[in-house]
CSV table of C-alpha atoms in Angstrom, one decimal:
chain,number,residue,atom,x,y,z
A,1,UNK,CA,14.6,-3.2,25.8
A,2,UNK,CA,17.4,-1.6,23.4
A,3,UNK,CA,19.6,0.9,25.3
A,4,UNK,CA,20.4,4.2,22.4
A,5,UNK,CA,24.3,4.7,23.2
A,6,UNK,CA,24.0,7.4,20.2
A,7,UNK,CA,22.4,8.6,17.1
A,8,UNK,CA,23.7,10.1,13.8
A,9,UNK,CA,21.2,11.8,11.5
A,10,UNK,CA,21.9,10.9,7.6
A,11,UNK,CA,19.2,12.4,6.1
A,12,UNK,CA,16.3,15.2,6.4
A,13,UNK,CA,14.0,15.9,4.0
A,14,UNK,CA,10.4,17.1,3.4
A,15,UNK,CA,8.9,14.0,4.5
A,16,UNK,CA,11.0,12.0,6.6
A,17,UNK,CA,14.0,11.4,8.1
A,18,UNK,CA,16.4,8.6,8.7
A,19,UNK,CA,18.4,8.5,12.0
A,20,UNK,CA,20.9,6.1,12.9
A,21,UNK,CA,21.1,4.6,16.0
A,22,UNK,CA,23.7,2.7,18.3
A,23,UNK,CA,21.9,0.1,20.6
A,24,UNK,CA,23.3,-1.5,23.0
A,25,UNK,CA,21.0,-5.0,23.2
A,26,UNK,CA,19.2,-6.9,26.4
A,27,UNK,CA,22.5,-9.7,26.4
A,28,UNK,CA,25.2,-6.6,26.7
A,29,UNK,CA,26.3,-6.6,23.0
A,30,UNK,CA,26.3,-3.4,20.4
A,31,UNK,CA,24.0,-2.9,17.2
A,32,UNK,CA,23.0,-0.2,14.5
A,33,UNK,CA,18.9,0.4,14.1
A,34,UNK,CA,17.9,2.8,11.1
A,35,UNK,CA,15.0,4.4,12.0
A,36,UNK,CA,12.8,6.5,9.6
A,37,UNK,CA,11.3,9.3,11.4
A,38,UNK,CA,7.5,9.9,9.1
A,39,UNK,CA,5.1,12.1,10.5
A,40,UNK,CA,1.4,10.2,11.5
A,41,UNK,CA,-0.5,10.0,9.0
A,42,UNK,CA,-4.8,8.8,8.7
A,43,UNK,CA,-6.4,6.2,6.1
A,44,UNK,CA,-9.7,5.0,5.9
A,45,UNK,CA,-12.5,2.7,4.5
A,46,UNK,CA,-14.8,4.6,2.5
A,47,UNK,CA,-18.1,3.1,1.9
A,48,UNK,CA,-21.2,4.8,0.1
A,49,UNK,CA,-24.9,4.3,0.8
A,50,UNK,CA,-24.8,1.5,-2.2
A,51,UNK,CA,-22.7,-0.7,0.2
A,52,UNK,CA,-19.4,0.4,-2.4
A,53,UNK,CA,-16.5,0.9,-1.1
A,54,UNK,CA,-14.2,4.0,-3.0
A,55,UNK,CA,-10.5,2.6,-3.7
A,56,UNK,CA,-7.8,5.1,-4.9
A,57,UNK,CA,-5.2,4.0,-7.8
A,58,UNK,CA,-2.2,5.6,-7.8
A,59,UNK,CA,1.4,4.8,-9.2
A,60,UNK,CA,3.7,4.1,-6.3
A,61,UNK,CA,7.4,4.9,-7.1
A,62,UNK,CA,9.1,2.9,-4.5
A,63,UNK,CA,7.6,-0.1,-6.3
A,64,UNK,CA,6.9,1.2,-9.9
A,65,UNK,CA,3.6,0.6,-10.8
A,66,UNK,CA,0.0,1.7,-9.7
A,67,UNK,CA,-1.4,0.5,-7.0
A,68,UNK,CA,-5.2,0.0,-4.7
A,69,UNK,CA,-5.7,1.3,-1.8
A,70,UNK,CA,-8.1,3.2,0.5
A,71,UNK,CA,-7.8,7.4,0.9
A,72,UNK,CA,-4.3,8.1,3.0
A,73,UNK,CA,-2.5,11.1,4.1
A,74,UNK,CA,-0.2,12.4,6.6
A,75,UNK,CA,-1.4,14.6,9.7
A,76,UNK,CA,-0.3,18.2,9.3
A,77,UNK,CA,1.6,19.7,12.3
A,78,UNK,CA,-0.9,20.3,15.1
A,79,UNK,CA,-3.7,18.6,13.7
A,80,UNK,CA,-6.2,16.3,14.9
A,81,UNK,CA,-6.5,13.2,13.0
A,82,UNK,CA,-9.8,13.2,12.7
A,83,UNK,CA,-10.3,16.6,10.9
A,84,UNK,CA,-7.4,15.3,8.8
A,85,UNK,CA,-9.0,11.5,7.7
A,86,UNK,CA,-12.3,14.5,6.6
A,87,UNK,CA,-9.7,16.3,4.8
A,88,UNK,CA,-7.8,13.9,3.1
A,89,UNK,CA,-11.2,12.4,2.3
A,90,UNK,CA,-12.7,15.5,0.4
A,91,UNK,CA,-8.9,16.1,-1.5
A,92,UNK,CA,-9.0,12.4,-2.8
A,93,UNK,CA,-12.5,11.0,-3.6
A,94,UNK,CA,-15.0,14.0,-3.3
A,95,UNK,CA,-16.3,13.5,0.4
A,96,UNK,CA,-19.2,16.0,1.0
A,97,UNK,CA,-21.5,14.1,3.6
A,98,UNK,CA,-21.4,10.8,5.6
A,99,UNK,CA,-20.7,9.0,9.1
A,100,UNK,CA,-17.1,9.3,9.6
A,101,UNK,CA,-15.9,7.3,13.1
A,102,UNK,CA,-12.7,6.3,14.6
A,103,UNK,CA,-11.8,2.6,14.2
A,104,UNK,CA,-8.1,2.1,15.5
A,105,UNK,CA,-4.4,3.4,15.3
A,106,UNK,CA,-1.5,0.9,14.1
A,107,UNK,CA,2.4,1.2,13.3
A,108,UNK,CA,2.7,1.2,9.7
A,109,UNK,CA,6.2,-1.0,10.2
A,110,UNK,CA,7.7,-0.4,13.4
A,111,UNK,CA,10.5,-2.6,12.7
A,112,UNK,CA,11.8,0.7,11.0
A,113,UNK,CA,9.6,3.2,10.9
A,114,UNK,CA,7.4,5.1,13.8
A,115,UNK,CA,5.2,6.2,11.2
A,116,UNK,CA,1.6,5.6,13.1
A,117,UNK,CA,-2.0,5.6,11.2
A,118,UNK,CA,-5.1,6.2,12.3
A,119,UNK,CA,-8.0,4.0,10.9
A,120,UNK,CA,-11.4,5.8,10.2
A,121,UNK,CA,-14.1,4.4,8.6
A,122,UNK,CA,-16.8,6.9,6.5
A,123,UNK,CA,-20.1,5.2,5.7
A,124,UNK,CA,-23.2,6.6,4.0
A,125,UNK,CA,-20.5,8.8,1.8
A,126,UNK,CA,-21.8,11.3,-0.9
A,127,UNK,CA,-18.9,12.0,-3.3
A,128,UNK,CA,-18.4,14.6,-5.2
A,129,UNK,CA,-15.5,16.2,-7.0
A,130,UNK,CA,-12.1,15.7,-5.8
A,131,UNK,CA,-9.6,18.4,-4.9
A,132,UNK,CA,-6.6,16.6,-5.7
A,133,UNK,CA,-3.1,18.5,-4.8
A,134,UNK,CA,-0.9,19.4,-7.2
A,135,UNK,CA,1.0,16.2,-8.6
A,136,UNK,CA,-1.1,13.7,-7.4
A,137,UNK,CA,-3.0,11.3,-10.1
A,138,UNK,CA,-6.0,9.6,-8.4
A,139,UNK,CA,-7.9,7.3,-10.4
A,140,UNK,CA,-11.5,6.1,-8.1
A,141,UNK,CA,-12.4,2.6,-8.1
A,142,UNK,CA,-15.9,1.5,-6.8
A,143,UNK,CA,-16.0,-2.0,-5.9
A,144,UNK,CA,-18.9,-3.6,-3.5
A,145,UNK,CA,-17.6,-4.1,0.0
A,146,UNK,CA,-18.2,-8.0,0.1
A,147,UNK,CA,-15.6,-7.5,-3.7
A,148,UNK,CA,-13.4,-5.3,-1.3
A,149,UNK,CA,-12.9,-7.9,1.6
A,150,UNK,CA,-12.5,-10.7,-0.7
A,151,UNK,CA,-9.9,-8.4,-3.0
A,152,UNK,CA,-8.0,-8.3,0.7
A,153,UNK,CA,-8.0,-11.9,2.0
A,154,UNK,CA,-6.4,-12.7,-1.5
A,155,UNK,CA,-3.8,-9.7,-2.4
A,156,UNK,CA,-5.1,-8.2,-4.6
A,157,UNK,CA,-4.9,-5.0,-2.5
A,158,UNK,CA,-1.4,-2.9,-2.5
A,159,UNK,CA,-0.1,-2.4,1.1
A,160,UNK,CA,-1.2,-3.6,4.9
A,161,UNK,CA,-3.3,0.0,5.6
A,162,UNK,CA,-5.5,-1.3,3.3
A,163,UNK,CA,-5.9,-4.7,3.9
A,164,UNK,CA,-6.3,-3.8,7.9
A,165,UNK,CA,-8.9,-1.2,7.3
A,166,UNK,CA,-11.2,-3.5,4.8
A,167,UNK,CA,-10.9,-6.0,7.1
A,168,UNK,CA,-11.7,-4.3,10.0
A,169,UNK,CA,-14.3,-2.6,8.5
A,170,UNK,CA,-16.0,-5.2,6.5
A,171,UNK,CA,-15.9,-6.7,10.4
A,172,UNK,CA,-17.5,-3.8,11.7
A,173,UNK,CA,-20.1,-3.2,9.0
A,174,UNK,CA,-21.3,-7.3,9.4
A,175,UNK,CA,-19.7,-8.4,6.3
């Protein structure tokens, strides 16, 4: 267990917010920890009744290019993470109708950040149009879910959220 002897804050924005912290450690001595403060956010598998699965493309500054992954967004203040996996859901692939359940909460990278996701998996989807917000480029990708687990076991997926969440649901689905 890490001790906080202090904190400074050097940065707030709109999103996030990086604290730094004094620690003192488990053998007595003194360390710095910068810690990004990101609000909780939800992600999940989206599988239609054709046994696809519905990947977002989007460009990814921090790393400069375009990227796969499955539907993300933050929880707004106050809000349950389920309604917000069906909202994010309808804003970035067209949700309308489907099974949408619970599968687990993780730490996105605790080692910095106590950013935590919840994990929700929507089968039997009907897509329609999506209701993108402004600035935001979505480009769909179907792929089958047997392409999607095998796209995750080799990398060919963008971030961890996604890779967990194929995973687990290609796991829970039987796949």
């Amino acid at each position: 267990m890490e001790k906080t002897l202090s904190k400074t804050r050097k940065f707030e924005g709109s999103l996030l917010t990086l604290d730094v912290h004094q620690v003192e450690l488990e053998d007595g001595s003194h360390s710095s920890r910068e810690i990004v403060l990101h609000p909780d956010a939800v992600c999940c598998v989206v599988v239609t009744k054709e046994m696809e699965t519905v990947l977002v493309r989007q460009y990814r500054k921090p790393i400069e290019k375009p990227i796969l992954e499955i539907p993300a967004g933050k929880i707004d203040a106050g809000e349950d993470p389920a309604v917000a996996a069906v909202r994010e859901l309808r804003e970035e692939v067209g949700f309308q109708d489907g099974k949408v359940e619970h599968l687990m909460d993780f730490y996105s990278s605790p080692g910095f950040c106590n950013e935590k996701l919840g994990l929700f998996l929507a089968t039997e989807a009907v897509l329609g149009e999506q209701q993108l917000d402004e600035g935001e480029f979505i480009e769909l990708v179907k792929v089958p879910l047997s392409k999607a687990k095998e796209m995750a076991l080799q990398g060919e997926l963008g971030d961890a959220k996604s890779v967990a969440g194929i995973l687990a649901a290609a796991d829970r689905l039987g796949f």
